Short mmCIF file of C-alpha atoms and ligand atoms in Angstrom, two decimals:
data_model
loop_
_atom_site.label_atom_id
_atom_site.label_comp_id
_atom_site.label_asym_id
_atom_site.label_seq_id
_atom_site.Cartn_x
_atom_site.Cartn_y
_atom_site.Cartn_z
CA MET A 193 -22.65 -10.98 1.13
CA ASP A 194 -25.07 -8.14 0.11
CA SER A 195 -24.75 -8.42 -3.87
CA GLU A 196 -25.50 -4.65 -4.01
CA LEU A 197 -22.55 -3.56 -2.59
CA ILE A 198 -20.34 -1.14 -4.53
CA ILE A 199 -16.83 -2.30 -4.57
CA PRO A 200 -14.48 0.79 -4.27
CA LYS A 201 -11.86 0.25 -7.35
CA HIS A 202 -8.86 1.38 -5.36
CA ILE A 203 -8.31 0.73 -1.62
CA GLY A 204 -5.61 1.71 0.41
CA ILE A 205 -4.42 0.33 3.52
CA ILE A 206 -2.00 1.95 5.92
CA VAL A 207 -0.92 -1.38 7.92
CA ASP A 208 -0.81 -0.54 11.72
CA GLY A 209 -0.69 -2.20 14.98
CA ASN A 210 1.83 -5.28 14.32
CA GLY A 211 3.87 -4.20 17.31
CA ARG A 212 1.15 -3.44 19.66
CA TRP A 213 -0.62 -6.74 18.86
CA ALA A 214 2.58 -8.68 19.83
CA THR A 215 3.30 -6.44 22.89
CA GLU A 216 0.03 -7.37 24.20
CA ARG A 217 0.68 -10.90 23.65
CA ASN A 218 4.08 -10.85 25.31
CA LEU A 219 5.56 -11.65 22.08
CA PRO A 220 8.64 -9.94 20.35
CA ARG A 221 7.23 -7.08 17.68
CA SER A 222 8.97 -9.43 15.18
CA MET A 223 6.15 -11.85 15.46
CA GLY A 224 3.62 -9.02 15.01
CA HIS A 225 5.30 -8.42 11.61
CA LYS A 226 5.36 -12.10 10.82
CA VAL A 227 1.71 -12.78 11.60
CA GLY A 228 0.86 -9.31 9.91
CA ALA A 229 2.65 -9.97 6.89
CA GLU A 230 0.79 -13.45 6.66
CA ASN A 231 -2.66 -11.45 6.99
CA LEU A 232 -1.39 -8.95 4.42
CA LYS A 233 -0.97 -11.77 1.75
CA ASN A 234 -5.09 -12.96 2.72
CA VAL A 235 -6.20 -9.40 2.64
CA CYS A 236 -4.91 -9.17 -0.74
CA LEU A 237 -6.37 -12.25 -1.88
CA TYR A 238 -9.49 -11.71 -0.53
CA LEU A 239 -9.76 -7.93 -2.01
CA ASP A 240 -9.02 -9.40 -5.52
CA GLU A 241 -11.68 -12.09 -4.91
CA LEU A 242 -14.09 -9.27 -4.19
CA GLY A 243 -13.16 -7.38 -7.43
CA VAL A 244 -11.05 -4.61 -6.02
CA LYS A 245 -8.71 -3.33 -9.02
CA TYR A 246 -6.19 -1.64 -7.22
CA LEU A 247 -4.93 -2.13 -3.63
CA SER A 248 -1.81 -0.26 -2.32
CA VAL A 249 -0.50 -0.94 0.86
CA PHE A 250 1.89 0.85 3.23
CA VAL A 251 4.54 -1.53 4.62
CA PHE A 252 7.35 0.56 5.11
CA SER A 253 7.86 4.29 5.23
CA THR A 254 11.10 6.13 4.58
CA GLU A 255 10.57 7.35 8.33
CA ASN A 256 10.62 3.44 9.29
CA PHE A 257 14.58 3.52 8.79
CA LYS A 258 14.41 5.32 12.20
CA ARG A 259 13.63 2.19 14.17
CA GLU A 260 15.90 0.18 16.10
CA ASN A 261 18.43 -1.61 13.65
CA LYS A 262 17.11 -5.10 14.77
CA GLU A 263 13.41 -4.17 13.77
CA VAL A 264 14.72 -2.69 9.99
CA VAL A 265 16.89 -5.75 9.55
CA PHE A 266 14.22 -8.02 10.52
CA LEU A 267 11.34 -6.16 8.40
CA MET A 268 13.73 -6.31 5.33
CA ASP A 269 14.39 -10.02 5.88
CA LEU A 270 10.82 -10.71 5.76
CA PHE A 271 9.97 -8.92 2.56
CA VAL A 272 12.66 -10.80 0.92
CA LYS A 273 11.25 -14.15 2.05
CA MET A 274 7.68 -13.03 1.35
CA PHE A 275 8.46 -11.57 -1.87
CA LYS A 276 10.59 -14.48 -2.83
CA SER A 277 8.68 -17.62 -1.66
CA GLU A 278 5.26 -16.54 -0.43
CA PHE A 279 3.72 -14.84 -3.23
CA ASP A 280 3.09 -17.86 -5.69
CA GLU A 281 -0.75 -17.66 -4.94
CA ILE A 282 -0.75 -13.69 -6.06
CA ILE A 283 1.56 -14.59 -9.32
CA LYS A 284 -1.12 -17.30 -10.06
CA ARG A 285 -4.30 -15.27 -9.50
CA GLY A 286 -3.02 -12.79 -12.14
CA ILE A 287 -2.29 -9.94 -9.71
CA LYS A 288 0.18 -7.46 -11.19
CA VAL A 289 2.43 -6.21 -8.25
CA VAL A 290 3.97 -2.87 -8.36
CA PHE A 291 6.30 -0.96 -5.95
CA SER A 292 6.36 2.79 -4.91
CA GLY A 293 8.94 4.61 -3.19
CA ARG A 294 12.44 5.13 -3.43
CA ARG A 295 14.95 2.53 -4.27
CA ASP A 296 18.00 4.12 -2.41
CA ARG A 297 18.94 2.94 1.03
CA LEU A 298 17.49 -0.83 0.23
CA ARG A 299 19.42 -3.66 0.24
CA LYS A 300 20.22 -5.07 -2.92
CA ASP A 301 18.84 -8.73 -1.89
CA VAL A 302 15.66 -6.87 -1.10
CA LEU A 303 15.95 -4.90 -4.65
CA GLU A 304 16.44 -8.20 -6.29
CA ALA A 305 13.07 -9.72 -4.29
CA MET A 306 11.20 -6.64 -5.49
CA GLU A 307 12.48 -6.95 -9.11
CA TYR A 308 11.74 -10.62 -9.39
CA LEU A 309 8.04 -9.88 -8.33
CA GLU A 310 7.56 -7.13 -10.72
CA GLN A 311 8.77 -9.39 -13.45
CA ALA A 312 6.97 -12.57 -12.63
CA THR A 313 3.60 -10.28 -12.46
CA ALA A 314 4.29 -8.05 -15.26
CA LYS A 315 2.20 -9.72 -17.75
CA ASN A 316 -0.78 -10.00 -15.05
CA HIS A 317 -4.00 -7.78 -15.14
CA HIS A 318 -6.37 -9.11 -13.09
CA SER A 319 -6.12 -6.41 -10.58
CA CYS A 320 -2.98 -4.49 -9.16
CA LEU A 321 -1.48 -4.61 -6.00
CA ASN A 322 1.21 -1.45 -5.12
CA ILE A 323 3.31 -1.95 -2.38
CA CYS A 324 4.51 1.23 -0.73
CA LEU A 325 7.99 0.35 0.65
CA ASN A 326 10.84 2.86 1.59
CA TYR A 327 7.59 5.49 0.43
CA GLY A 328 6.83 8.95 1.47
CA GLY A 329 4.08 10.94 0.04
CA GLN A 330 5.71 14.25 0.22
CA SER A 331 9.15 12.73 -1.37
CA GLU A 332 6.73 11.08 -4.25
CA ILE A 333 5.44 14.80 -4.85
CA VAL A 334 9.16 16.29 -5.15
CA ASP A 335 10.25 13.26 -7.26
CA MET A 336 7.41 13.53 -9.79
CA THR A 337 8.25 17.69 -9.61
CA LYS A 338 12.00 16.63 -10.38
CA LYS A 339 10.99 14.39 -13.45
CA VAL A 340 8.43 17.13 -14.82
CA CYS A 341 10.81 19.75 -14.61
CA LYS A 342 13.27 17.57 -16.64
CA MET A 343 10.78 16.65 -19.16
CA TYR A 344 10.07 20.53 -19.38
CA LYS A 345 13.96 21.35 -19.70
CA ASP A 346 14.50 18.58 -22.36
CA GLY A 347 11.45 20.39 -24.54
CA GLU A 348 9.29 17.25 -24.42
CA ILE A 349 6.33 19.16 -22.59
CA THR A 350 4.85 22.81 -22.45
CA LEU A 351 3.50 24.46 -19.29
CA ASP A 352 0.06 23.73 -20.58
CA ASP A 353 0.74 19.92 -20.80
CA ILE A 354 0.60 19.73 -16.80
CA ASP A 355 -2.72 19.27 -15.30
CA VAL A 356 -3.99 17.30 -12.59
CA ASP A 357 -4.03 14.15 -14.54
CA PHE A 358 -0.64 14.59 -15.96
CA VAL A 359 0.82 14.74 -12.27
CA SER A 360 -0.91 11.66 -11.40
CA LYS A 361 0.67 9.71 -14.24
CA ASN A 362 3.95 11.06 -13.35
CA LEU A 363 3.77 9.86 -9.85
CA TYR A 364 5.68 6.47 -8.75
CA ASN A 365 2.82 4.60 -10.57
CA ASP A 366 0.00 5.71 -12.85
CA LEU A 367 -2.77 4.75 -10.71
CA PRO A 368 -6.25 5.84 -10.16
CA PRO A 369 -7.35 7.73 -7.24
CA VAL A 370 -7.83 6.00 -4.00
CA ASP A 371 -11.51 5.71 -3.26
CA PHE A 372 -11.29 4.42 0.25
CA LEU A 373 -8.43 4.68 2.86
CA ILE A 374 -8.11 2.19 5.75
CA ARG A 375 -5.87 2.61 8.69
CA THR A 376 -5.76 -0.16 11.12
CA SER A 377 -5.07 0.03 15.08
CA GLY A 378 -7.08 3.12 15.58
CA GLU A 379 -4.24 5.59 14.90
CA LEU A 380 -6.09 8.89 13.23
CA ARG A 381 -3.18 9.86 10.93
CA LEU A 382 -2.53 9.88 7.14
CA SER A 383 1.43 9.57 7.92
CA ASN A 384 2.43 10.78 4.52
CA PHE A 385 0.47 8.01 2.67
CA MET A 386 -0.41 8.65 -0.95
CA LEU A 387 -1.20 12.37 -0.39
CA TYR A 388 -1.91 13.08 -3.97
CA GLN A 389 -3.75 10.01 -4.84
CA SER A 390 -6.11 10.23 -1.61
CA SER A 391 -7.36 13.55 -1.94
CA TYR A 392 -11.26 12.63 -2.11
CA ALA A 393 -10.60 9.14 -0.38
CA GLU A 394 -13.25 8.41 2.41
CA LEU A 395 -11.25 7.40 5.47
CA TYR A 396 -11.75 4.46 7.81
CA PHE A 397 -9.78 3.86 11.27
CA PRO A 398 -11.04 0.39 12.44
CA LYS A 399 -9.68 0.14 16.23
CA ILE A 400 -8.23 -3.48 15.25
CA TYR A 401 -4.65 -4.19 15.13
CA PHE A 402 -3.40 -5.40 11.61
CA PRO A 403 -2.63 -9.03 12.53
CA ASP A 404 -6.30 -9.15 13.50
CA PHE A 405 -8.01 -7.46 10.42
CA LYS A 406 -9.72 -10.34 8.65
CA GLU A 407 -12.10 -11.03 5.90
CA GLU A 408 -15.08 -9.85 8.24
CA ASP A 409 -13.69 -6.78 9.05
CA LEU A 410 -13.09 -6.07 5.39
CA LEU A 411 -16.53 -6.56 4.56
CA LYS A 412 -17.92 -4.41 7.47
CA ALA A 413 -15.28 -1.64 6.49
CA ILE A 414 -16.87 -1.89 2.31
CA GLU A 415 -20.57 -1.86 3.96
CA GLU A 416 -19.30 1.30 5.86
CA PHE A 417 -17.98 2.69 2.36
CA ASN A 418 -21.30 1.95 0.89
CA LYS A 419 -22.88 4.41 3.51
CA ARG A 420 -20.70 7.41 2.69
CA ASN A 421 -22.30 10.18 0.43
CA ARG A 422 -19.30 10.82 -1.88
CA ARG A 423 -19.65 14.42 -3.08
CA PHE A 424 -16.15 15.14 -4.50
CA GLY A 425 -16.87 18.95 -3.61
CA GLY A 426 -20.38 19.23 -5.04
C1 LIG B 69 3.11 -1.53 11.44
O1 LIG B 69 2.89 -2.14 12.43
C2 LIG B 69 3.87 -2.08 10.30
C3 LIG B 69 5.05 -1.30 10.02
C4 LIG B 69 5.15 -0.38 10.20
C5 LIG B 69 6.13 -2.05 9.22
P1 LIG B 69 3.71 -0.97 13.52
O2 LIG B 69 5.25 -1.68 13.63
O3 LIG B 69 3.78 0.46 13.22
O4 LIG B 69 3.09 -1.70 14.77
P2 LIG B 69 2.71 -0.54 16.29
O5 LIG B 69 2.49 0.84 15.73
O6 LIG B 69 4.19 -0.40 16.78
O7 LIG B 69 1.79 -1.14 17.05
MG1 LIG B 70 2.88 1.90 13.84
#
């Protein structure tokens, strides 16, 4: 690896293409999710190794509840299994896991698995993994607005306290801006992912289905990030 590479502080990944990966292999879509979840774990570990301090991954949108019940149940079962028994290495590495999204509509065992992981990693500070589950970027802004309105109503803040940083701190998690946003599979959409945090993110859309998105592809992505001239409007 080129030692001069600038490593983005916060990377966002919209996980996409699991279904098509499976369908192209005459496998059920669920197999794509299974292999995708395994790959996601490796991606998290590899980016932590490279020195990425924040990684946000979009694994289930509020809109994904519209999918066939069978697929939703499979995904929820998979999340429980992953969080409870396959994140040992992530815990050991010192990665802190937080979740973004609404907690309503999620099964009790899913909520318990999420709470287990949050608690098991609460004191970790090597890097931070933000898992967006039952997440929508517009809902996040709506929920922040309600929270801030209540603070104002209760006299905890004045209108002058509300600025760009204040809003950012009152989203689901207090995270730095997304520097580099990757969506696998070739789709060219943001699909409601971290709208506030991604205002100045560099966008990258590799034509690779997520289960096939490996270490060498991540390195290529970061090399591409290094070629971009970030101007932040200047
Ligand atoms: C992404 O893969 C995983 C989730 C949204 C849970 P998809 O399931 O969207 O895969 P495609 O887009 O159908 O190929
Ligand atoms: Mg998709």
